[in-house]
PDB file of C-alpha atoms in Angstrom:
ATOM      1  CA  MET A   1    -128.400 -45.010 -17.216  1.00 63.00           C
ATOM      2  CA  THR A   2    -129.613 -47.801 -14.957  1.00 84.00           C
ATOM      3  CA  ILE A   3    -127.390 -50.776 -15.752  1.00 96.00           C
ATOM      4  CA  ASP A   4    -128.036 -53.345 -13.032  1.00 95.00           C
ATOM      5  CA  ILE A   5    -125.094 -55.123 -11.387  1.00 98.00           C
ATOM      6  CA  HIS A   6    -125.582 -58.010  -8.958  1.00 98.00           C
ATOM      7  CA  ASN A   7    -122.837 -57.964  -6.349  1.00 98.00           C
ATOM      8  CA  THR A   8    -121.393 -60.886  -4.386  1.00 98.00           C
ATOM      9  CA  PRO A   9    -119.399 -59.814  -1.310  1.00 98.00           C
ATOM     10  CA  TYR A  10    -116.706 -62.082   0.100  1.00 99.00           C
ATOM     11  CA  ARG A  11    -116.352 -59.647   2.974  1.00 98.00           C
ATOM     12  CA  VAL A  12    -118.590 -56.732   3.931  1.00 98.00           C
ATOM     13  CA  SER A  13    -117.011 -53.618   5.432  1.00 96.00           C
ATOM     14  CA  GLY A  14    -117.573 -49.888   5.501  1.00 95.00           C
ATOM     15  CA  PRO A  15    -115.408 -46.982   4.340  1.00 94.00           C
ATOM     16  CA  ASP A  16    -113.725 -46.782   7.751  1.00 95.00           C
ATOM     17  CA  GLN A  17    -112.025 -50.128   7.013  1.00 96.00           C
ATOM     18  CA  GLY A  18    -110.363 -49.001   3.797  1.00 97.00           C
ATOM     19  CA  TYR A  19    -111.164 -48.986   0.116  1.00 98.00           C
ATOM     20  CA  PRO A  20    -113.026 -52.019  -1.244  1.00 99.00           C
ATOM     21  CA  MET A  21    -111.436 -54.428  -3.687  1.00 99.00           C
ATOM     22  CA  VAL A  22    -113.692 -54.982  -6.697  1.00 99.00           C
ATOM     23  CA  LEU A  23    -112.974 -58.175  -8.666  1.00 99.00           C
ATOM     24  CA  ILE A  24    -114.300 -57.946 -12.232  1.00 99.00           C
ATOM     25  CA  ASN A  25    -114.920 -61.246 -13.988  1.00 99.00           C
ATOM     26  CA  ALA A  26    -113.753 -62.613 -17.304  1.00 99.00           C
ATOM     27  CA  PHE A  27    -115.712 -63.789 -20.334  1.00 99.00           C
ATOM     28  CA  PRO A  28    -117.565 -66.128 -20.815  1.00 99.00           C
ATOM     29  CA  VAL A  29    -118.232 -66.924 -17.141  1.00 99.00           C
ATOM     30  CA  ASP A  30    -119.466 -64.936 -14.136  1.00 99.00           C
ATOM     31  CA  HIS A  31    -118.188 -63.884 -10.717  1.00 99.00           C
ATOM     32  CA  ARG A  32    -117.728 -67.491  -9.585  1.00 99.00           C
ATOM     33  CA  MET A  33    -114.358 -67.605 -11.313  1.00 99.00           C
ATOM     34  CA  TRP A  34    -113.222 -65.346  -8.433  1.00 99.00           C
ATOM     35  CA  ASP A  35    -114.620 -67.479  -5.574  1.00 99.00           C
ATOM     36  CA  ARG A  36    -111.401 -69.274  -4.679  1.00 98.00           C
ATOM     37  CA  CYS A  37    -109.251 -66.185  -5.022  1.00 99.00           C
ATOM     38  CA  GLY A  38    -111.723 -63.969  -3.174  1.00 99.00           C
ATOM     39  CA  ARG A  39    -111.725 -66.273  -0.176  1.00 99.00           C
ATOM     40  CA  GLU A  40    -107.926 -66.373  -0.235  1.00 99.00           C
ATOM     41  CA  ILE A  41    -107.773 -62.567  -0.287  1.00 99.00           C
ATOM     42  CA  VAL A  42    -109.905 -62.466   2.847  1.00 99.00           C
ATOM     43  CA  ARG A  43    -107.868 -65.179   4.575  1.00 99.00           C
ATOM     44  CA  MET A  44    -104.461 -63.728   3.690  1.00 99.00           C
ATOM     45  CA  SER A  45    -105.376 -60.184   4.660  1.00 98.00           C
ATOM     46  CA  GLU A  46    -106.653 -61.448   8.020  1.00 98.00           C
ATOM     47  CA  GLU A  47    -103.410 -63.362   8.566  1.00 98.00           C
ATOM     48  CA  ARG A  48    -101.452 -60.166   7.919  1.00 97.00           C
ATOM     49  CA  GLY A  49    -103.528 -58.269  10.461  1.00 97.00           C
ATOM     50  CA  MET A  50    -104.891 -55.823   7.919  1.00 97.00           C
ATOM     51  CA  ASP A  51    -108.096 -53.883   8.448  1.00 97.00           C
ATOM     52  CA  PRO A  52    -110.994 -55.928   7.003  1.00 98.00           C
ATOM     53  CA  PHE A  53    -111.537 -54.039   3.745  1.00 98.00           C
ATOM     54  CA  ALA A  54    -114.523 -55.068   1.639  1.00 98.00           C
ATOM     55  CA  VAL A  55    -113.977 -57.635  -1.114  1.00 99.00           C
ATOM     56  CA  TRP A  56    -116.611 -57.818  -3.852  1.00 99.00           C
ATOM     57  CA  ALA A  57    -117.142 -59.816  -7.023  1.00 99.00           C
ATOM     58  CA  PRO A  58    -119.994 -58.289  -9.041  1.00 99.00           C
ATOM     59  CA  ASP A  59    -121.390 -60.188 -12.005  1.00 99.00           C
ATOM     60  CA  MET A  60    -120.567 -58.278 -15.158  1.00 98.00           C
ATOM     61  CA  PRO A  61    -123.855 -57.336 -16.862  1.00 97.00           C
ATOM     62  CA  GLY A  62    -124.873 -60.162 -19.150  1.00 97.00           C
ATOM     63  CA  SER A  63    -123.303 -62.753 -16.839  1.00 98.00           C
ATOM     64  CA  GLY A  64    -124.516 -64.612 -13.775  1.00 98.00           C
ATOM     65  CA  ASP A  65    -127.297 -62.767 -11.978  1.00 98.00           C
ATOM     66  CA  SER A  66    -126.722 -59.412 -13.681  1.00 98.00           C
ATOM     67  CA  PRO A  67    -129.250 -58.859 -16.475  1.00 98.00           C
ATOM     68  CA  VAL A  68    -128.414 -57.900 -20.034  1.00 98.00           C
ATOM     69  CA  PRO A  69    -128.650 -54.097 -20.374  1.00 98.00           C
ATOM     70  CA  ASP A  70    -131.477 -52.823 -22.555  1.00 97.00           C
ATOM     71  CA  ASP A  71    -130.954 -50.776 -25.716  1.00 96.00           C
ATOM     72  CA  HIS A  72    -131.098 -47.467 -23.858  1.00 96.00           C
ATOM     73  CA  ASP A  73    -128.421 -48.451 -21.349  1.00 97.00           C
ATOM     74  CA  THR A  74    -126.285 -50.123 -24.008  1.00 98.00           C
ATOM     75  CA  GLY A  75    -126.123 -47.036 -26.194  1.00 97.00           C
ATOM     76  CA  ASN A  76    -125.517 -46.910 -29.911  1.00 97.00           C
ATOM     77  CA  MET A  77    -125.047 -49.931 -32.132  1.00 97.00           C
ATOM     78  CA  ALA A  78    -122.491 -49.570 -34.927  1.00 97.00           C
ATOM     79  CA  ASP A  79    -123.188 -50.767 -38.453  1.00 96.00           C
ATOM     80  CA  ASP A  80    -121.236 -53.969 -37.784  1.00 96.00           C
ATOM     81  CA  GLY A  81    -123.268 -54.770 -34.652  1.00 97.00           C
ATOM     82  CA  SER A  82    -120.713 -53.671 -32.062  1.00 98.00           C
ATOM     83  CA  TYR A  83    -121.598 -51.439 -29.108  1.00 98.00           C
ATOM     84  CA  PRO A  84    -119.247 -48.413 -29.036  1.00 98.00           C
ATOM     85  CA  ASP A  85    -120.832 -46.863 -25.916  1.00 98.00           C
ATOM     86  CA  ALA A  86    -121.348 -49.999 -23.854  1.00 98.00           C
ATOM     87  CA  LEU A  87    -117.977 -50.246 -22.099  1.00 98.00           C
ATOM     88  CA  ASP A  88    -118.182 -46.655 -20.885  1.00 98.00           C
ATOM     89  CA  ASN A  89    -121.763 -47.134 -19.700  1.00 98.00           C
ATOM     90  CA  LEU A  90    -120.764 -50.366 -17.989  1.00 98.00           C
ATOM     91  CA  THR A  91    -117.797 -48.721 -16.294  1.00 98.00           C
ATOM     92  CA  ASP A  92    -120.017 -45.921 -15.019  1.00 98.00           C
ATOM     93  CA  ALA A  93    -122.321 -48.554 -13.496  1.00 98.00           C
ATOM     94  CA  TYR A  94    -119.418 -50.121 -11.579  1.00 99.00           C
ATOM     95  CA  ALA A  95    -118.452 -46.672 -10.309  1.00 99.00           C
ATOM     96  CA  ARG A  96    -122.019 -46.114  -9.107  1.00 98.00           C
ATOM     97  CA  LEU A  97    -121.994 -49.475  -7.320  1.00 98.00           C
ATOM     98  CA  VAL A  98    -119.035 -48.277  -5.270  1.00 98.00           C
ATOM     99  CA  SER A  99    -120.230 -44.725  -4.643  1.00 98.00           C
ATOM    100  CA  ASP A 100    -123.741 -45.880  -3.707  1.00 97.00           C
ATOM    101  CA  ALA A 101    -122.151 -48.015  -0.974  1.00 98.00           C
ATOM    102  CA  GLY A 102    -120.541 -44.917   0.505  1.00 98.00           C
ATOM    103  CA  PHE A 103    -117.006 -45.330  -0.858  1.00 98.00           C
ATOM    104  CA  SER A 104    -115.106 -42.593  -2.692  1.00 98.00           C
ATOM    105  CA  GLY A 105    -112.974 -45.063  -4.620  1.00 98.00           C
ATOM    106  CA  ALA A 106    -111.860 -48.678  -4.892  1.00 99.00           C
ATOM    107  CA  ILE A 107    -109.095 -51.074  -5.788  1.00 99.00           C
ATOM    108  CA  TRP A 108    -110.168 -52.216  -9.250  1.00 99.00           C
ATOM    109  CA  VAL A 109    -109.088 -55.700 -10.312  1.00 99.00           C
ATOM    110  CA  GLY A 110    -109.999 -56.946 -13.771  1.00 99.00           C
ATOM    111  CA  LEU A 111    -109.170 -60.263 -15.396  1.00 99.00           C
ATOM    112  CA  SER A 112    -109.390 -60.571 -19.190  1.00 98.00           C
ATOM    113  CA  MET A 113    -112.619 -58.787 -20.216  1.00 99.00           C
ATOM    114  CA  GLY A 114    -112.818 -57.510 -16.653  1.00 99.00           C
ATOM    115  CA  GLY A 115    -109.553 -55.721 -17.330  1.00 99.00           C
ATOM    116  CA  TYR A 116    -111.272 -53.609 -19.976  1.00 99.00           C
ATOM    117  CA  VAL A 117    -113.544 -52.219 -17.268  1.00 99.00           C
ATOM    118  CA  ALA A 118    -110.663 -51.647 -14.845  1.00 99.00           C
ATOM    119  CA  ALA A 119    -108.648 -49.793 -17.487  1.00 99.00           C
ATOM    120  CA  ASP A 120    -111.669 -47.765 -18.575  1.00 99.00           C
ATOM    121  CA  MET A 121    -112.202 -46.747 -14.949  1.00 99.00           C
ATOM    122  CA  GLN A 122    -108.907 -44.877 -15.195  1.00 99.00           C
ATOM    123  CA  ARG A 123    -110.297 -42.895 -18.124  1.00 98.00           C
ATOM    124  CA  ARG A 124    -113.855 -42.392 -16.883  1.00 98.00           C
ATOM    125  CA  HIS A 125    -113.340 -42.015 -13.135  1.00 99.00           C
ATOM    126  CA  PRO A 126    -109.631 -41.558 -12.345  1.00 99.00           C
ATOM    127  CA  ASP A 127    -110.506 -40.021  -8.979  1.00 98.00           C
ATOM    128  CA  MET A 128    -112.082 -43.350  -7.975  1.00 99.00           C
ATOM    129  CA  VAL A 129    -108.998 -45.439  -8.802  1.00 99.00           C
ATOM    130  CA  GLU A 130    -107.200 -46.006  -5.495  1.00 99.00           C
ATOM    131  CA  GLY A 131    -105.505 -49.136  -6.774  1.00 99.00           C
ATOM    132  CA  LEU A 132    -105.441 -50.947 -10.127  1.00 99.00           C
ATOM    133  CA  ALA A 133    -104.676 -54.567 -10.999  1.00 99.00           C
ATOM    134  CA  LEU A 134    -104.779 -55.865 -14.562  1.00 99.00           C
ATOM    135  CA  CYS A 135    -104.741 -59.650 -14.870  1.00 99.00           C
ATOM    136  CA  ASP A 136    -104.347 -61.607 -18.120  1.00 99.00           C
ATOM    137  CA  THR A 137    -105.800 -58.816 -20.217  1.00 98.00           C
ATOM    138  CA  ARG A 138    -105.007 -56.196 -22.831  1.00 96.00           C
ATOM    139  CA  VAL A 139    -105.775 -52.507 -23.097  1.00 97.00           C
ATOM    140  CA  GLY A 140    -105.590 -52.115 -26.871  1.00 96.00           C
ATOM    141  CA  VAL A 141    -108.355 -52.913 -29.322  1.00 96.00           C
ATOM    142  CA  ASP A 142    -108.648 -56.332 -30.919  1.00 95.00           C
ATOM    143  CA  PRO A 143    -106.953 -56.992 -34.255  1.00 94.00           C
ATOM    144  CA  PRO A 144    -109.516 -57.032 -37.101  1.00 96.00           C
ATOM    145  CA  ARG A 145    -109.769 -60.826 -37.239  1.00 96.00           C
ATOM    146  CA  ALA A 146    -110.276 -61.184 -33.481  1.00 96.00           C
ATOM    147  CA  ARG A 147    -112.810 -58.362 -33.473  1.00 97.00           C
ATOM    148  CA  GLN A 148    -114.797 -60.031 -36.228  1.00 98.00           C
ATOM    149  CA  GLY A 149    -114.590 -63.274 -34.287  1.00 98.00           C
ATOM    150  CA  ARG A 150    -116.339 -61.604 -31.368  1.00 98.00           C
ATOM    151  CA  LEU A 151    -119.124 -60.342 -33.595  1.00 98.00           C
ATOM    152  CA  ASP A 152    -119.510 -63.745 -35.251  1.00 98.00           C
ATOM    153  CA  CYS A 153    -119.661 -65.388 -31.817  1.00 98.00           C
ATOM    154  CA  ALA A 154    -122.419 -62.984 -30.780  1.00 98.00           C
ATOM    155  CA  SER A 155    -124.433 -63.670 -33.917  1.00 98.00           C
ATOM    156  CA  LEU A 156    -124.045 -67.433 -33.564  1.00 98.00           C
ATOM    157  CA  ALA A 157    -125.124 -67.435 -29.924  1.00 98.00           C
ATOM    158  CA  LEU A 158    -128.280 -65.527 -30.804  1.00 98.00           C
ATOM    159  CA  SER A 159    -129.106 -67.490 -33.951  1.00 98.00           C
ATOM    160  CA  ARG A 160    -128.562 -70.865 -32.260  1.00 97.00           C
ATOM    161  CA  HIS A 161    -130.214 -69.767 -29.008  1.00 97.00           C
ATOM    162  CA  ASP A 162    -127.437 -71.430 -27.014  1.00 97.00           C
ATOM    163  CA  VAL A 163    -123.911 -70.899 -25.704  1.00 98.00           C
ATOM    164  CA  SER A 164    -122.197 -73.433 -27.963  1.00 98.00           C
ATOM    165  CA  PRO A 165    -119.906 -70.787 -29.540  1.00 98.00           C
ATOM    166  CA  VAL A 166    -118.049 -70.388 -26.234  1.00 98.00           C
ATOM    167  CA  ARG A 167    -117.949 -73.946 -24.919  1.00 98.00           C
ATOM    168  CA  HIS A 168    -114.385 -74.260 -26.173  1.00 97.00           C
ATOM    169  CA  PHE A 169    -113.232 -72.032 -23.300  1.00 97.00           C
ATOM    170  CA  ALA A 170    -113.634 -75.076 -21.031  1.00 98.00           C
ATOM    171  CA  GLU A 171    -111.896 -77.495 -23.404  1.00 96.00           C
ATOM    172  CA  PRO A 172    -108.183 -78.236 -22.944  1.00 93.00           C
ATOM    173  CA  LYS A 173    -105.744 -77.611 -25.778  1.00 93.00           C
ATOM    174  CA  GLU A 174    -102.149 -78.534 -26.473  1.00 91.00           C
ATOM    175  CA  GLY A 175     -99.812 -76.393 -24.414  1.00 92.00           C
ATOM    176  CA  ASP A 176    -102.395 -75.557 -21.760  1.00 96.00           C
ATOM    177  CA  SER A 177    -101.501 -75.417 -18.082  1.00 97.00           C
ATOM    178  CA  THR A 178    -101.829 -78.417 -15.790  1.00 98.00           C
ATOM    179  CA  VAL A 179    -104.942 -76.993 -14.133  1.00 98.00           C
ATOM    180  CA  LYS A 180    -106.573 -76.059 -17.445  1.00 97.00           C
ATOM    181  CA  ARG A 181    -106.208 -79.691 -18.580  1.00 97.00           C
ATOM    182  CA  SER A 182    -107.678 -81.085 -15.356  1.00 98.00           C
ATOM    183  CA  GLN A 183    -111.229 -81.896 -14.333  1.00 98.00           C
ATOM    184  CA  ASP A 184    -110.792 -79.289 -11.613  1.00 98.00           C
ATOM    185  CA  PHE A 185    -111.048 -76.700 -14.397  1.00 98.00           C
ATOM    186  CA  ILE A 186    -113.071 -78.462 -17.076  1.00 98.00           C
ATOM    187  CA  VAL A 187    -116.036 -79.388 -14.862  1.00 99.00           C
ATOM    188  CA  PRO A 188    -116.795 -76.033 -13.200  1.00 99.00           C
ATOM    189  CA  PHE A 189    -116.090 -73.967 -16.306  1.00 99.00           C
ATOM    190  CA  SER A 190    -118.305 -76.230 -18.410  1.00 99.00           C
ATOM    191  CA  GLU A 191    -121.094 -75.830 -15.860  1.00 99.00           C
ATOM    192  CA  TRP A 192    -120.691 -72.071 -15.545  1.00 99.00           C
ATOM    193  CA  ILE A 193    -120.663 -71.570 -19.298  1.00 99.00           C
ATOM    194  CA  ALA A 194    -123.786 -73.712 -19.680  1.00 98.00           C
ATOM    195  CA  GLU A 195    -125.547 -71.495 -17.136  1.00 98.00           C
ATOM    196  CA  GLN A 196    -124.934 -68.278 -19.087  1.00 99.00           C
ATOM    197  CA  THR A 197    -127.473 -66.944 -21.591  1.00 98.00           C
ATOM    198  CA  PRO A 198    -126.992 -66.488 -25.346  1.00 99.00           C
ATOM    199  CA  GLU A 199    -128.128 -62.884 -24.963  1.00 99.00           C
ATOM    200  CA  GLY A 200    -125.539 -62.240 -22.268  1.00 99.00           C
ATOM    201  CA  ILE A 201    -122.775 -63.853 -24.319  1.00 99.00           C
ATOM    202  CA  ALA A 202    -123.714 -61.726 -27.329  1.00 99.00           C
ATOM    203  CA  TRP A 203    -123.920 -58.496 -25.347  1.00 99.00           C
ATOM    204  CA  ARG A 204    -120.498 -58.905 -23.789  1.00 99.00           C
ATOM    205  CA  GLN A 205    -118.881 -59.781 -27.100  1.00 99.00           C
ATOM    206  CA  ARG A 206    -120.438 -56.784 -28.849  1.00 99.00           C
ATOM    207  CA  MET A 207    -119.395 -54.530 -25.981  1.00 99.00           C
ATOM    208  CA  ALA A 208    -115.809 -55.767 -26.196  1.00 98.00           C
ATOM    209  CA  ALA A 209    -115.756 -55.421 -29.981  1.00 98.00           C
ATOM    210  CA  GLY A 210    -116.850 -51.802 -29.700  1.00 98.00           C
ATOM    211  CA  ARG A 211    -114.370 -50.697 -27.041  1.00 98.00           C
ATOM    212  CA  ASP A 212    -111.791 -47.968 -27.563  1.00 96.00           C
ATOM    213  CA  ASP A 213    -108.027 -48.302 -27.352  1.00 98.00           C
ATOM    214  CA  LEU A 214    -107.088 -47.581 -23.743  1.00 98.00           C
ATOM    215  CA  THR A 215    -103.316 -47.881 -24.108  1.00 98.00           C
ATOM    216  CA  ASP A 216    -102.892 -44.168 -23.481  1.00 97.00           C
ATOM    217  CA  GLN A 217    -104.429 -44.551 -20.028  1.00 98.00           C
ATOM    218  CA  LEU A 218    -101.535 -46.578 -18.653  1.00 98.00           C
ATOM    219  CA  GLY A 219     -99.248 -43.577 -18.319  1.00 98.00           C
ATOM    220  CA  SER A 220    -101.868 -41.650 -16.380  1.00 98.00           C
ATOM    221  CA  VAL A 221    -102.240 -44.243 -13.604  1.00 99.00           C
ATOM    222  CA  THR A 222    -100.897 -42.744 -10.380  1.00 99.00           C
ATOM    223  CA  ALA A 223    -102.443 -45.161  -7.883  1.00 99.00           C
ATOM    224  CA  PRO A 224    -100.542 -48.266  -6.754  1.00 99.00           C
ATOM    225  CA  ALA A 225    -100.741 -50.845  -9.540  1.00 99.00           C
ATOM    226  CA  ALA A 226    -100.160 -54.528 -10.200  1.00 99.00           C
ATOM    227  CA  ILE A 227    -100.080 -56.750 -13.247  1.00 99.00           C
ATOM    228  CA  VAL A 228    -100.574 -60.517 -13.086  1.00 99.00           C
ATOM    229  CA  VAL A 229    -100.156 -62.932 -15.992  1.00 99.00           C
ATOM    230  CA  GLY A 230    -100.000 -66.675 -16.453  1.00 98.00           C
ATOM    231  CA  ASP A 231     -96.893 -67.895 -18.247  1.00 98.00           C
ATOM    232  CA  ARG A 232     -99.054 -70.070 -20.522  1.00 97.00           C
ATOM    233  CA  ASP A 233    -101.716 -67.492 -21.274  1.00 96.00           C
ATOM    234  CA  PRO A 234    -102.361 -67.856 -25.025  1.00 93.00           C
ATOM    235  CA  SER A 235    -104.041 -64.468 -25.464  1.00 93.00           C
ATOM    236  CA  SER A 236    -102.223 -62.134 -23.048  1.00 96.00           C
ATOM    237  CA  SER A 237     -98.548 -62.983 -23.228  1.00 96.00           C
ATOM    238  CA  VAL A 238     -95.984 -62.261 -20.545  1.00 98.00           C
ATOM    239  CA  ASP A 239     -94.136 -59.932 -22.920  1.00 98.00           C
ATOM    240  CA  SER A 240     -97.256 -57.951 -23.807  1.00 97.00           C
ATOM    241  CA  MET A 241     -98.161 -57.485 -20.164  1.00 98.00           C
ATOM    242  CA  ARG A 242     -94.600 -56.586 -19.250  1.00 98.00           C
ATOM    243  CA  SER A 243     -94.887 -53.809 -21.827  1.00 98.00           C
ATOM    244  CA  MET A 244     -98.076 -52.644 -20.132  1.00 98.00           C
ATOM    245  CA  ALA A 245     -96.275 -52.483 -16.793  1.00 98.00           C
ATOM    246  CA  ALA A 246     -93.439 -50.494 -18.357  1.00 98.00           C
ATOM    247  CA  ALA A 247     -95.975 -48.026 -19.764  1.00 98.00           C
ATOM    248  CA  MET A 248     -97.224 -47.209 -16.249  1.00 98.00           C
ATOM    249  CA  THR A 249     -94.633 -44.480 -15.862  1.00 98.00           C
ATOM    250  CA  SER A 250     -96.496 -42.444 -13.229  1.00 98.00           C
ATOM    251  CA  THR A 251     -96.731 -45.178 -10.604  1.00 98.00           C
ATOM    252  CA  SER A 252     -94.966 -48.224  -9.229  1.00 97.00           C
ATOM    253  CA  CYS A 253     -96.368 -51.373 -10.827  1.00 98.00           C
ATOM    254  CA  ALA A 254     -95.711 -54.787  -9.278  1.00 99.00           C
ATOM    255  CA  PHE A 255     -95.372 -57.526 -11.898  1.00 99.00           C
ATOM    256  CA  THR A 256     -96.242 -61.156 -11.171  1.00 99.00           C
ATOM    257  CA  VAL A 257     -95.791 -64.088 -13.550  1.00 99.00           C
ATOM    258  CA  VAL A 258     -97.732 -67.166 -12.423  1.00 99.00           C
ATOM    259  CA  GLU A 259     -95.987 -70.388 -13.436  1.00 98.00           C
ATOM    260  CA  ASP A 260     -97.790 -73.236 -15.209  1.00 98.00           C
ATOM    261  CA  CYS A 261    -100.829 -71.002 -15.558  1.00 98.00           C
ATOM    262  CA  GLY A 262    -103.135 -70.106 -18.405  1.00 97.00           C
ATOM    263  CA  HIS A 263    -105.587 -67.280 -19.000  1.00 97.00           C
ATOM    264  CA  PHE A 264    -107.800 -67.660 -15.916  1.00 98.00           C
ATOM    265  CA  SER A 265    -105.039 -67.139 -13.375  1.00 99.00           C
ATOM    266  CA  ALA A 266    -107.299 -66.242 -10.436  1.00 99.00           C
ATOM    267  CA  PHE A 267    -109.047 -69.600 -10.736  1.00 99.00           C
ATOM    268  CA  GLU A 268    -106.042 -71.708 -11.699  1.00 99.00           C
ATOM    269  CA  HIS A 269    -103.698 -70.412  -8.979  1.00 99.00           C
ATOM    270  CA  PRO A 270    -105.875 -68.504  -6.511  1.00 99.00           C
ATOM    271  CA  ARG A 271    -103.299 -68.294  -3.725  1.00 99.00           C
ATOM    272  CA  THR A 272    -100.601 -66.811  -5.928  1.00 99.00           C
ATOM    273  CA  VAL A 273    -102.952 -64.245  -7.420  1.00 99.00           C
ATOM    274  CA  ALA A 274    -104.474 -63.458  -4.029  1.00 99.00           C
ATOM    275  CA  GLY A 275    -101.004 -62.842  -2.649  1.00 99.00           C
ATOM    276  CA  ALA A 276    -100.296 -60.280  -5.357  1.00 99.00           C
ATOM    277  CA  LEU A 277    -103.645 -58.592  -4.745  1.00 99.00           C
ATOM    278  CA  VAL A 278    -103.240 -58.483  -0.970  1.00 99.00           C
ATOM    279  CA  ASP A 279     -99.812 -56.928  -1.516  1.00 99.00           C
ATOM    280  CA  LEU A 280    -101.556 -54.277  -3.608  1.00 99.00           C
ATOM    281  CA  ALA A 281    -104.204 -53.737  -0.938  1.00 99.00           C
ATOM    282  CA  GLU A 282    -101.469 -53.198   1.655  1.00 98.00           C
ATOM    283  CA  ARG A 283     -99.988 -50.462  -0.520  1.00 98.00           C
ATOM    284  CA  VAL A 284    -103.409 -48.820  -0.839  1.00 98.00           C
ATOM    285  CA  ASN A 285    -105.012 -49.328   2.557  1.00 93.00           C
ATOM    286  CA  GLY A 286    -101.903 -49.658   4.682  1.00 78.00           C
TER     287      GLY A 286
END
């Protein structure tokens, strides 16, 4: 497998400075959703006098500068169009990114769809999980209606040759957080979505639709862990993520609720999320 991942480092360091923190982006945008938070992680860790561990934000394949994997690297396609092998193959590619840089493990941080990769890392490469943070995500499979919605979104993006099926992610709705309803969110997210490709949108949706239930992995996490959730997240509720934290029975899991915050917590409240992640890094790297 040769899935290509383009990496953006917010800070470059070697293994002698501690395990890297790998920030895995959400759908339907790319690594730029982490820019504010990544810079805050660097700043806060410097203020605390911590060793300058590496901080990376790779573009998930099919987003940003990471190309869409070909059929061979994607794996099988199910009868309904989903990709049952793609998440595992993708997770293996993230593991290779870290090992090729000379690290034996990492602090894996995934937001939303990025959380699927972080959770799958526990199943595929548990020896490489030195720390785990799940942000505004879920580890179970989608309900049938939501799963079909992903597949329909993929088909529409390809048939229309545009990203119109996901533009609504940048549009405010009733009950959204203050930031989500502001131009500070609407403008950059609209631009980032417009810069994605229909093929990349479709690939990520089909990958997510084909993923396995990873709920059973929570109890096997032994590395320091953290869960972060916005109190106005419409798709990953505080209660559902509190249940995930409770299921991590083999480790200590810090739980952070971000107030007046929606689904994209790392962008909406970068300092709060960065604080939780730097706390995690202190537990891992000392």
